[in-house]
Coordinates of C-alpha atoms in Angstrom, one line a residue:
X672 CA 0.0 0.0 0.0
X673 CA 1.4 3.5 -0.9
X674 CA 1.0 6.8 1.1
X675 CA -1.3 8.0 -1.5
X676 CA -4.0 5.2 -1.5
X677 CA -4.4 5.8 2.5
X678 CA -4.9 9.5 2.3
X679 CA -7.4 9.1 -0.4
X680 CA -9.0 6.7 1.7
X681 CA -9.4 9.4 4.5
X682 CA -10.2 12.2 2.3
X683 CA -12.6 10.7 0.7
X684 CA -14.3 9.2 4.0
X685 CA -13.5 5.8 3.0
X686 CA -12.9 4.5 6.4
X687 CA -15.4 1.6 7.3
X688 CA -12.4 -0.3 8.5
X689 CA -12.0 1.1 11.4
X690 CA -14.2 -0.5 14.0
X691 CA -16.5 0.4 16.7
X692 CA -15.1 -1.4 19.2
X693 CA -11.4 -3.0 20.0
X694 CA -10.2 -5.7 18.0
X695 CA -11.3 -9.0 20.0
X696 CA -8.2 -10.2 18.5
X697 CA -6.1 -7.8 19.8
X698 CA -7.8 -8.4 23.8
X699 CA -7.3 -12.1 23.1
X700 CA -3.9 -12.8 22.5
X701 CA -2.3 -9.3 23.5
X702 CA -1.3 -10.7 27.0
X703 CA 0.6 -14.0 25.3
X704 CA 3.4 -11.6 23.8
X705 CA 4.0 -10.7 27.7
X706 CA 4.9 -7.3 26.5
X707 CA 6.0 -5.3 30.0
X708 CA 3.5 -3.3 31.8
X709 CA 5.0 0.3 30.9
X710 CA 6.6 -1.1 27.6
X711 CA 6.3 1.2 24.8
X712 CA 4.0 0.6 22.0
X713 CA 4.0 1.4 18.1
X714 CA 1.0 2.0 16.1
X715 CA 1.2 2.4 13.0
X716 CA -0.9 4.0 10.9
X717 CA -3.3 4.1 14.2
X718 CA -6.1 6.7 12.6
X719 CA -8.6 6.9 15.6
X720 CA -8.5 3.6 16.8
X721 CA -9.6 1.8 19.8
X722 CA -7.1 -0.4 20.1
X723 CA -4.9 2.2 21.0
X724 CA -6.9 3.6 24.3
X725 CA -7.3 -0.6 24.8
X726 CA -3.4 -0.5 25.0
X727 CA -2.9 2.8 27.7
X728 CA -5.5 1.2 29.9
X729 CA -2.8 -1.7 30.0
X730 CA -0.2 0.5 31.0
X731 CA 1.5 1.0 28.1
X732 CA 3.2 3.5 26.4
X733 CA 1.8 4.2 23.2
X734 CA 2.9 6.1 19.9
X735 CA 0.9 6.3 17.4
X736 CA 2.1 6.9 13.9
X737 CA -0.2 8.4 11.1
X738 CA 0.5 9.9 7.1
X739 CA -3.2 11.9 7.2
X740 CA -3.9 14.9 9.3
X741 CA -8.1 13.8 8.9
X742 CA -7.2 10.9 10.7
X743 CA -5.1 12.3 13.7
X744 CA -7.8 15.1 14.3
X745 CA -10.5 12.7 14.0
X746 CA -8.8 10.6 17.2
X747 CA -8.8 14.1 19.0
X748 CA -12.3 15.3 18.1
X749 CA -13.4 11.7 19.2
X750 CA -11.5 11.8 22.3
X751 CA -13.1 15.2 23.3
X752 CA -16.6 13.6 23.0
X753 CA -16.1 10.5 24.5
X754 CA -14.0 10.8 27.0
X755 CA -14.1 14.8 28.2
X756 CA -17.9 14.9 27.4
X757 CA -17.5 18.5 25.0
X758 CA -20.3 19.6 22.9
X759 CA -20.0 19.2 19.3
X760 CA -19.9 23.0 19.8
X761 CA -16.6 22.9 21.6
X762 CA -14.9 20.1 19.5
X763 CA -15.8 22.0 16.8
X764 CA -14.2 25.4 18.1
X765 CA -10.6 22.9 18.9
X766 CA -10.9 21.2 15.4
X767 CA -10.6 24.4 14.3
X768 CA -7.8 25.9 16.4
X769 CA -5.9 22.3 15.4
X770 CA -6.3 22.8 11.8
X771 CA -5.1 27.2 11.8
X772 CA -2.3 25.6 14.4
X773 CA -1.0 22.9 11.8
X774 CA -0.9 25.0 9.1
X775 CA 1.3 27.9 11.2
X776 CA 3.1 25.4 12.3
X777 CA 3.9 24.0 9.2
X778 CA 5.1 27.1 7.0
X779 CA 7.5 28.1 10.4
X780 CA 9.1 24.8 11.0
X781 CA 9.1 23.4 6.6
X782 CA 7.8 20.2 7.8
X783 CA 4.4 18.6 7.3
X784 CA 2.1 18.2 9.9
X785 CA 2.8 14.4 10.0
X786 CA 6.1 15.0 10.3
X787 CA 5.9 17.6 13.5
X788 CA 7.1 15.8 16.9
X789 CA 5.4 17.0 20.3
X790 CA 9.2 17.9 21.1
X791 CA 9.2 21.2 18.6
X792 CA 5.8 22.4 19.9
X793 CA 7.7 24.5 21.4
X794 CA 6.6 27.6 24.0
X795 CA 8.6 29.8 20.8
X796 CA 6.2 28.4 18.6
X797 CA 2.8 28.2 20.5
X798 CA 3.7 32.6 21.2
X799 CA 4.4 32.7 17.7
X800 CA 1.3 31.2 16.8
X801 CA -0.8 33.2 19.0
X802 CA 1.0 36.4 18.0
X803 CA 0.1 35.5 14.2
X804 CA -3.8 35.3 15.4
X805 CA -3.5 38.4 17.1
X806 CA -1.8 40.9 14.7
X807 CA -2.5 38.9 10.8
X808 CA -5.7 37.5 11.4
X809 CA -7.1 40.3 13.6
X810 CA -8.5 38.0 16.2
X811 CA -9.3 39.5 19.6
X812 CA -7.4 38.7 22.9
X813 CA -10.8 36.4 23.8
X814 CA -10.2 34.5 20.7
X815 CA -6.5 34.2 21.4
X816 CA -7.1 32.3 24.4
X817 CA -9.6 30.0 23.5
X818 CA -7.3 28.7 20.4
X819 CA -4.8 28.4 23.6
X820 CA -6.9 26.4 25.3
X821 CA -7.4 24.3 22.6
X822 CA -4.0 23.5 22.0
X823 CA -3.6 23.2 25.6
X824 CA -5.9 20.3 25.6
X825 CA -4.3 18.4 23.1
X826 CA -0.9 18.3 24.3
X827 CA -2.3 17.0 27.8
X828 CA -3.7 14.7 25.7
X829 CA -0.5 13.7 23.7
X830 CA 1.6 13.9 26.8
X831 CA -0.5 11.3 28.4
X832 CA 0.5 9.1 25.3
X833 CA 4.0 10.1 24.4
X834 CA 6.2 9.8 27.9
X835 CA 9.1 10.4 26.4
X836 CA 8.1 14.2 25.1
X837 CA 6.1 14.6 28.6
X838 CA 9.1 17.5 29.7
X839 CA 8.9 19.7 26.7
X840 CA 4.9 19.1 26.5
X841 CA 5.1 21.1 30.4
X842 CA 6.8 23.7 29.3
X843 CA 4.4 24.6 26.2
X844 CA 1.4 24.0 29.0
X845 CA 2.9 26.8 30.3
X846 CA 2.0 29.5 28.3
X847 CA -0.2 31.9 29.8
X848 CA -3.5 33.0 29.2
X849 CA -3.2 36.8 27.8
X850 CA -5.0 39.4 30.5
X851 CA -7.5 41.8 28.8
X852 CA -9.8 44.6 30.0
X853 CA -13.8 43.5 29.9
X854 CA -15.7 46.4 28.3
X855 CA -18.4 47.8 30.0
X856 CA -21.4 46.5 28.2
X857 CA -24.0 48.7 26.7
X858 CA -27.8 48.2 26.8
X859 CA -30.6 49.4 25.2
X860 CA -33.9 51.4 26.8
X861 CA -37.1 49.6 26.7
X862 CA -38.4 52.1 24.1
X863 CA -35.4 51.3 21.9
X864 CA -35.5 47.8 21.8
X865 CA -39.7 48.0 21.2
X866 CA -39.2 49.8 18.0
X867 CA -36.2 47.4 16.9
X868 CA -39.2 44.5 17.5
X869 CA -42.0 46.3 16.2
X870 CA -44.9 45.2 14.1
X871 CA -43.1 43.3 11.1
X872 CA -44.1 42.8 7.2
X873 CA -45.8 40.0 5.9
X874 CA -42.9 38.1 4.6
X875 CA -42.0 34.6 6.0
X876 CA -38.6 35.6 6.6
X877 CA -39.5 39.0 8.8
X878 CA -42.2 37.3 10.8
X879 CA -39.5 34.4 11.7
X880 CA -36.8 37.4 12.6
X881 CA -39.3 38.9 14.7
X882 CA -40.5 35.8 16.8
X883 CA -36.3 34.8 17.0
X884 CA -35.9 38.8 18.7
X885 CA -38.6 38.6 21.3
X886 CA -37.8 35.5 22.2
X887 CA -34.0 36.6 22.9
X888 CA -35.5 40.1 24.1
X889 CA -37.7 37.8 26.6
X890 CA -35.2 35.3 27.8
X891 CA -32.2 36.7 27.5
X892 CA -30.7 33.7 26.0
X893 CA -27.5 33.6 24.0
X894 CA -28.1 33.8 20.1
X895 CA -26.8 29.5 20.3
X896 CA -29.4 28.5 22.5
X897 CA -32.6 30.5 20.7
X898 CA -31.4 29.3 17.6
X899 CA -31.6 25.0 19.2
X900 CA -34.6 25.6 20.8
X901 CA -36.9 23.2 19.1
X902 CA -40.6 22.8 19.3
X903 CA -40.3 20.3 22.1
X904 CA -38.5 22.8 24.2
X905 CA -41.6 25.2 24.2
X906 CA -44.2 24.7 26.9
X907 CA -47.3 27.4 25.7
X908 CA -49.9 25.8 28.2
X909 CA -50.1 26.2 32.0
X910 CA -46.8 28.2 33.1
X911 CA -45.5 28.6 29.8
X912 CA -41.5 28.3 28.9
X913 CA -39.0 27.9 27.3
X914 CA -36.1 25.2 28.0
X915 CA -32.9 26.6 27.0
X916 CA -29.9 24.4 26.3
X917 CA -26.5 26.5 27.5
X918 CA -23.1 26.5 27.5
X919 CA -21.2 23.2 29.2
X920 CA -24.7 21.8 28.8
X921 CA -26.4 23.8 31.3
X922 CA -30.2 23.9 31.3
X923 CA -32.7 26.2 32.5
X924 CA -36.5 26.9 31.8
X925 CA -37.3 30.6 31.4
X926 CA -41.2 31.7 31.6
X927 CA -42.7 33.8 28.4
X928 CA -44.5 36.6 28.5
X929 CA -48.3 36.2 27.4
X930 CA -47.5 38.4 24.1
X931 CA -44.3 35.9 23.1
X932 CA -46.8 33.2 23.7
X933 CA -50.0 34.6 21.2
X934 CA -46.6 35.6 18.6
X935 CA -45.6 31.8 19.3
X936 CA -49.0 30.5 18.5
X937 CA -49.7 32.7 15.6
X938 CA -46.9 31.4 14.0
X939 CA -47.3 28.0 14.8
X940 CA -50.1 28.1 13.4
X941 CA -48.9 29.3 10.1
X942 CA -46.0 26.5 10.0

């Protein structure tokens, strides 16, 4: 098999061979090699399997070895939903700070991301990188540390897997989050925010814009969790509200005002 097939394979989404489960195989005849209890492990091309969280529950050392850059962020994105609980919000977010990561690091060190050890993520680097968000890309100091957590994430994760690089994996962790002044917020008056929800046309796309600003003008609820409200999160009869899903999965029910409730029915009733 050449390098080229296997990255096909994973660009393409051709991967039904990797299982849902470890290999019974592997479980079955993996204590006969009497391999030692912190022995190190190679995998290679591991992808995002099983086998290999099998073999660190054993003890073992393991390094896994993979030619696509799908494949290694699909055994991170799976770890952070598995194992960490995330949202698909949050993996998302990290998948994303991984991939503008990779690609930094690759133009600064010449090397492909398959090729990058966890021993030249260096603290030089990681600065570097957050530096490039800051003052090309324009992102805020907010967004700066957020792609920092992200990355900080994923090399407690590699540590865990790569002893060896554990000491230069510390002294990346210890970057520091970037201090920043919180702006006082503004609001607006009650007469202000009426007119900006006032009577709208009779178009299908105002009346929805309408119904989506009193709700958030009701609740208070972050633009995310108006927008994943579904029908069965709306209670109209009785004490109506509304069940909002937040931020590290945090629920609350907030009540609705009569008036969101006849806007709620009306257009219910026209959907």
């Amino acid at each position: 098999m050449d390098a080229d097939f296997w990255l096909q394979r994973w660009n393409q989404g051709r991967i039904g061979f990797h299982r849902g489960e470890v290999m019974p195989l592997l479980e079955k005849h993996w204590p006969t090699l009497g391999v030692p209890a912190d022995g190190r492990v190679f995998v290679p091309l591991a992808g995002k399997s099983l086998d290999m969280h099998w073999l660190v529950a054993q003890g073992h050392r393991v390094l896994g070895e993979e030619l696509s850059p799908l494949a290694v962020q699909a055994f991170f994105a799976e770890h952070l939903q598995q194992q960490r609980a995330m949202s698909p919000r949050t993996v998302a977010a990290y998948r994303d700070a991984f991939v503008l990561f990779l690609d930094f690091a690759q133009a600064r060190l010449h090397k492909q991301p398959t090729a990058i050890r966890l021993e030249q993520i260096t603290p030089t680097l990681i600065l570097a990188f957050l530096d490039h968000l800051e003052r090309e890309r324009g992102n805020t100091v907010r967004s700066r540390n957020a792609r920092l957590a992200a990355l900080r994430a994923f090399l407690k994760f590699a540590g865990r897997r790569d002893v060896s690089a554990l000491h230069a994996v510390e002294k990346s962790l210890g970057v520091p989050m970037k201090r920043f002044e919180r702006p006082m917020l503004g609001f607006l008056s009650r007469e202000e925010m009426l007119a900006i929800i006032s009577e709208p046309d009779d178009s299908w796309t105002s009346q929805r814009d309408h119904l989506l600003l009193r709700m958030l003008y009701n609740t208070g609820a972050r633009v995310s969790e108006i927008i994943g409200v579904t029908l069965a999160d709306v209670v109209l009869d009785g004490a109506a509200c509304v069940h909002l899903h937040g931020k590290g999965r945090k629920q609350r029910a907030v009540p609705l005002w009569r008036s969101t409730v006849r806007q709620i029915r009306a257009w219910l009733r026209l959907n």
